[in-house]
XYZ file of N, CA and C in Angstrom:
402
model
N -9.666 13.866 -90.675
C -10.597 13.669 -89.583
C -9.818 13.668 -88.285
N -10.348 14.304 -87.267
C -9.686 14.407 -85.980
C -9.676 13.097 -85.221
N -9.009 13.105 -84.096
C -8.880 11.899 -83.279
C -9.863 11.947 -82.117
N -10.507 10.826 -81.844
C -11.426 10.721 -80.720
C -10.649 10.573 -79.424
N -11.242 11.038 -78.323
C -10.672 10.887 -76.991
C -11.789 10.534 -76.018
N -11.457 9.780 -74.959
C -12.433 9.501 -73.914
C -12.886 10.821 -73.325
N -14.138 10.907 -72.952
C -14.623 12.142 -72.348
C -16.121 12.125 -72.156
N -16.659 13.313 -71.920
C -18.085 13.472 -71.716
C -18.599 14.582 -72.617
N -19.890 14.616 -72.765
C -20.517 15.637 -73.579
C -22.015 15.445 -73.571
N -22.644 15.827 -74.682
C -24.083 15.671 -74.816
C -24.401 15.105 -76.190
N -25.538 14.437 -76.252
C -26.074 13.872 -77.475
C -27.338 14.642 -77.809
N -27.550 14.958 -79.079
C -28.752 15.686 -79.478
C -29.223 15.205 -80.841
N -30.530 15.367 -81.088
C -31.130 15.154 -82.398
C -32.025 16.354 -82.653
N -32.755 16.332 -83.757
C -33.691 17.427 -84.019
C -34.785 17.504 -82.969
N -35.127 16.369 -82.349
C -36.221 16.362 -81.376
C -35.765 16.256 -79.926
N -34.499 15.939 -79.689
C -33.993 15.764 -78.323
C -32.775 16.645 -78.126
N -32.718 17.314 -76.995
C -31.587 18.176 -76.676
C -30.893 17.686 -75.415
N -29.593 17.624 -75.457
C -28.735 17.433 -74.300
C -28.993 16.193 -73.455
N -28.835 15.052 -74.058
C -28.780 13.797 -73.315
C -27.335 13.643 -72.847
N -27.093 13.422 -71.541
C -25.709 13.248 -71.070
C -25.042 12.087 -71.813
N -23.768 12.295 -72.163
C -23.067 11.319 -72.982
C -21.664 11.082 -72.447
N -21.259 9.820 -72.439
C -19.878 9.440 -72.181
C -19.329 8.906 -73.497
N -18.062 9.192 -73.786
C -17.437 8.696 -75.006
C -16.317 7.733 -74.620
N -16.374 6.540 -75.191
C -15.335 5.527 -74.985
C -14.544 5.416 -76.286
N -13.342 5.990 -76.282
C -12.515 5.993 -77.487
C -11.252 5.154 -77.333
N -10.695 5.105 -76.137
C -9.471 4.330 -75.931
C -9.808 2.837 -75.923
N -8.799 2.030 -76.168
C -9.004 0.584 -76.167
C -9.611 0.127 -74.839
N -9.073 0.619 -73.747
C -9.544 0.206 -72.423
C -10.999 0.609 -72.185
N -11.349 1.852 -72.504
C -12.722 2.325 -72.287
C -13.706 1.604 -73.209
N -13.305 1.361 -74.451
C -14.177 0.657 -75.391
C -14.411 -0.775 -74.935
N -13.364 -1.417 -74.437
C -13.481 -2.801 -73.968
C -14.380 -2.910 -72.740
N -14.288 -1.937 -71.844
C -15.088 -1.965 -70.619
C -16.541 -1.618 -70.891
N -16.804 -0.599 -71.692
C -18.179 -0.216 -72.001
C -18.986 0.015 -70.735
N -20.122 -0.662 -70.620
C -21.000 -0.527 -69.447
C -20.855 -1.689 -68.467
N -19.837 -2.530 -68.662
C -19.641 -3.670 -67.765
C -19.386 -3.194 -66.338
N -19.982 -3.894 -65.388
C -19.778 -3.584 -63.982
C -20.653 -2.468 -63.450
N -21.508 -1.918 -64.279
C -22.401 -0.842 -63.843
C -23.807 -1.372 -63.618
N -24.551 -0.631 -62.823
C -25.951 -0.975 -62.583
C -26.898 -0.148 -63.444
N -26.367 0.790 -64.214
C -27.173 1.633 -65.084
C -26.324 2.765 -65.627
N -26.952 3.632 -66.409
C -26.265 4.799 -66.940
C -27.283 5.922 -67.085
N -26.883 7.106 -66.692
C -27.716 8.298 -66.878
C -27.331 8.887 -68.227
N -28.119 8.638 -69.244
C -27.792 9.116 -70.580
C -27.341 7.978 -71.457
N -26.244 8.194 -72.189
C -25.792 7.198 -73.162
C -24.274 7.100 -73.172
N -23.799 6.002 -73.746
C -22.374 5.771 -73.950
C -22.151 5.631 -75.451
N -21.231 6.413 -76.005
C -20.845 6.307 -77.403
C -19.536 5.533 -77.460
N -19.566 4.394 -78.128
C -18.353 3.613 -78.345
C -17.951 3.851 -79.796
N -16.801 4.481 -79.981
C -16.372 4.838 -81.334
C -15.587 3.697 -81.963
N -15.580 3.686 -83.275
C -14.838 2.711 -84.075
C -15.203 1.261 -83.755
N -16.492 0.967 -83.748
C -16.930 -0.419 -83.574
C -18.234 -0.621 -84.330
N -18.495 -1.864 -84.727
C -19.747 -2.162 -85.411
C -20.470 -3.359 -84.807
N -20.055 -3.752 -83.594
C -20.765 -4.812 -82.879
C -20.461 -4.695 -81.386
N -21.369 -5.222 -80.579
C -21.205 -5.219 -79.122
C -21.736 -6.529 -78.559
N -21.472 -6.750 -77.300
C -22.033 -7.898 -76.584
C -22.511 -7.423 -75.222
N -23.302 -8.258 -74.562
C -23.786 -7.917 -73.220
C -23.403 -8.988 -72.207
N -22.350 -9.748 -72.487
C -21.872 -10.727 -71.525
C -21.350 -9.989 -70.301
N -21.810 -10.370 -69.115
C -21.383 -9.721 -67.883
C -22.162 -8.463 -67.539
N -23.131 -8.090 -68.377
C -23.940 -6.902 -68.101
C -24.954 -7.206 -66.999
N -25.332 -6.172 -66.267
C -26.302 -6.313 -65.177
C -27.703 -5.850 -65.562
N -27.848 -5.261 -66.749
C -29.147 -4.726 -67.161
C -29.249 -4.770 -68.685
N -30.478 -4.754 -69.187
C -30.711 -4.737 -70.629
C -30.393 -3.343 -71.178
N -29.938 -3.308 -72.436
C -29.573 -2.030 -73.041
C -30.198 -1.880 -74.427
N -30.390 -0.629 -74.819
C -30.695 -0.287 -76.200
C -29.368 -0.036 -76.889
N -29.241 -0.489 -78.120
C -28.030 -0.285 -78.904
C -28.430 0.345 -80.231
N -27.841 1.501 -80.530
C -28.057 2.149 -81.822
C -26.746 2.078 -82.598
N -26.816 1.502 -83.787
C -25.647 1.409 -84.659
C -25.656 2.635 -85.569
N -24.542 3.379 -85.564
C -24.426 4.606 -86.342
C -23.459 4.416 -87.493
N -23.740 5.052 -88.626
C -22.791 5.014 -89.735
C -21.783 6.152 -89.578
N -20.936 6.334 -90.560
C -19.885 7.343 -90.480
C -20.388 8.771 -90.428
N -21.630 9.013 -90.849
C -22.192 10.360 -90.785
C -23.101 10.539 -89.567
N -23.031 9.590 -88.637
C -23.795 9.622 -87.393
C -25.295 9.520 -87.621
N -25.673 8.792 -88.660
C -27.072 8.479 -88.911
C -27.344 7.101 -88.337
N -28.455 6.964 -87.625
C -28.812 5.685 -87.010
C -29.159 4.688 -88.112
N -28.454 3.567 -88.119
C -28.717 2.488 -89.084
C -29.757 1.512 -88.542
N -29.646 1.188 -87.234
C -30.615 0.293 -86.599
C -30.546 0.484 -85.093
N -31.644 0.104 -84.427
C -31.722 0.155 -82.965
C -32.262 -1.187 -82.494
N -31.573 -1.801 -81.538
C -32.023 -3.074 -80.976
C -31.919 -3.002 -79.458
N -32.725 -3.816 -78.791
C -32.633 -3.966 -77.346
C -31.986 -5.321 -77.075
N -30.963 -5.316 -76.221
C -30.237 -6.550 -75.911
C -30.301 -6.842 -74.422
N -30.706 -8.053 -74.087
C -30.674 -8.507 -72.704
C -29.252 -8.920 -72.352
N -28.946 -9.016 -71.060
C -27.612 -9.486 -70.659
C -27.317 -10.875 -71.235
N -26.041 -11.116 -71.542
C -25.610 -12.421 -72.020
C -25.810 -12.656 -73.508
N -25.917 -11.600 -74.282
C -26.148 -11.737 -75.719
C -24.959 -11.214 -76.529
N -24.836 -11.733 -77.746
C -23.823 -11.276 -78.689
C -24.550 -10.600 -79.842
N -24.246 -9.333 -80.076
C -24.902 -8.586 -81.143
C -24.334 -8.939 -82.498
N -25.167 -8.786 -83.513
C -24.718 -9.033 -84.887
C -23.783 -7.914 -85.336
N -22.825 -8.269 -86.178
C -21.943 -7.271 -86.774
C -22.755 -6.485 -87.798
N -22.642 -5.163 -87.747
C -23.302 -4.290 -88.724
C -22.222 -3.754 -89.669
N -22.092 -4.320 -90.881
C -21.005 -3.929 -91.781
C -20.915 -2.427 -92.056
N -22.031 -1.723 -92.114
C -22.009 -0.281 -92.360
C -21.888 0.525 -91.073
N -21.900 -0.136 -89.931
C -21.786 0.551 -88.651
C -20.375 1.046 -88.403
N -20.254 2.235 -87.844
C -18.945 2.804 -87.514
C -18.834 3.125 -86.027
N -19.969 3.389 -85.370
C -20.000 3.738 -83.953
C -21.257 3.121 -83.352
N -21.265 2.975 -82.023
C -22.411 2.401 -81.337
C -22.784 3.289 -80.148
N -24.077 3.529 -79.999
C -24.604 4.204 -78.815
C -25.264 3.153 -77.943
N -25.007 3.204 -76.635
C -25.659 2.299 -75.686
C -26.357 3.125 -74.630
N -27.539 2.662 -74.211
C -28.306 3.312 -73.146
C -29.168 2.250 -72.480
N -29.767 2.600 -71.351
C -30.656 1.654 -70.684
C -31.825 1.333 -71.598
N -32.296 0.087 -71.529
C -33.395 -0.366 -72.384
C -34.590 0.573 -72.261
N -35.138 0.964 -73.387
C -36.301 1.840 -73.443
C -35.974 3.314 -73.614
N -34.746 3.706 -73.307
C -34.381 5.118 -73.368
C -34.420 5.662 -74.787
N -33.933 4.903 -75.746
C -33.829 5.420 -77.111
C -35.179 5.653 -77.755
N -36.169 4.835 -77.428
C -37.520 5.073 -77.940
C -38.038 6.412 -77.427
N -37.746 6.714 -76.169
C -38.152 7.992 -75.589
C -37.439 9.176 -76.229
N -36.241 8.955 -76.738
C -35.474 10.016 -77.401
C -35.829 10.124 -78.877
N -36.610 9.181 -79.383
C -36.975 9.188 -80.796
C -35.886 8.670 -81.710
N -34.928 7.917 -81.180
C -33.870 7.363 -82.024
C -34.418 6.155 -82.778
N -34.330 6.231 -84.095
C -34.788 5.166 -84.979
C -33.972 5.285 -86.267
N -33.992 4.269 -87.114
C -33.217 4.347 -88.350
C -33.533 5.617 -89.139
N -32.472 6.244 -89.631
C -32.611 7.464 -90.411
C -32.407 8.747 -89.634
N -32.483 8.691 -88.303
C -32.282 9.880 -87.474
C -30.786 10.167 -87.379
N -30.437 11.421 -87.533
C -29.029 11.829 -87.421
C -28.794 12.422 -86.049
N -27.714 12.002 -85.392
C -27.397 12.492 -84.056
C -26.222 13.457 -84.103
N -26.156 14.308 -83.088
C -25.053 15.255 -82.946
C -24.402 15.012 -81.591
N -23.079 15.012 -81.572
C -22.312 14.835 -80.344
C -21.564 16.129 -80.073
N -21.786 16.699 -78.908
C -21.073 17.902 -78.486
C -20.199 17.516 -77.304
N -18.879 17.633 -77.475
C -17.934 17.263 -76.423
C -17.688 18.436 -75.484
N -17.338 18.111 -74.241
C -17.025 19.116 -73.234
C -15.524 19.222 -73.060
N -15.069 20.381 -72.599
C -13.677 20.559 -72.210
C -12.780 21.032 -73.322
N -11.601 21.469 -72.917
C -10.595 21.976 -73.847
C -10.065 20.860 -74.735
N -9.955 21.149 -76.019
C -9.319 20.221 -76.940
C -10.048 18.911 -77.140
N -11.327 18.845 -76.823
C -12.061 17.599 -76.936
C -12.925 17.553 -78.189
N -12.755 18.491 -79.092
C -13.544 18.444 -80.312
C -14.954 18.946 -80.123
N -15.114 20.022 -79.376
C -16.445 20.568 -79.144
C -17.094 20.975 -80.453
N -18.400 20.898 -80.488
C -19.121 21.345 -81.657
C -19.914 20.231 -82.292
N -20.440 20.501 -83.463
C -21.284 19.550 -84.174
C -20.411 18.449 -84.765
N -20.603 17.241 -84.267
C -19.804 16.112 -84.737
C -20.646 15.137 -85.527
N -21.601 15.646 -86.280
C -22.467 14.729 -87.023
C -21.695 13.952 -88.069
N -20.561 14.445 -88.493
C -19.769 13.720 -89.485
C -18.456 13.237 -88.912
N -18.338 13.174 -87.601
C -17.117 12.700 -86.964
C -16.505 13.783 -86.110
N -15.354 13.510 -85.513
C -14.738 14.456 -84.616
C -14.326 15.742 -85.333
N -14.316 16.818 -84.592
C -13.948 18.115 -85.112
C -12.427 18.208 -85.215
N -11.859 18.233 -86.418
C -10.409 18.231 -86.549
C -9.764 19.495 -85.999
N -10.516 20.560 -85.839
C -9.949 21.798 -85.305
C -9.893 21.779 -83.798
N -10.621 20.799 -83.155
C -10.794 20.727 -81.712
C -9.568 20.745 -80.974
């Protein structure tokens, strides 16, 4: 399996095309997440995690827990100042502004695709993880 890198791209499902996406793969980017922001246009993918918190957040967020094959395990809305439950089968987390994921049709069982931008960023269908050829 290839290595994740911080970057940008798009998120897609069978019913939604090209939601802007930021990827937080480094320790620093994963730790920061959406802290200090007033919102996000699209979503943030935090790789290699199965829980999040909203301490210090300025807005409520939707959180989708993804398994290793990028299938949504659960979706919850978290207000600021909350600690999310650990999802043992979770491997990655998607975060977006509260209400966005319902509009995208993200619910348990939906499989997402991540398309990365730029040279060497693992472009292509990443439904099963990063593209090792990237």
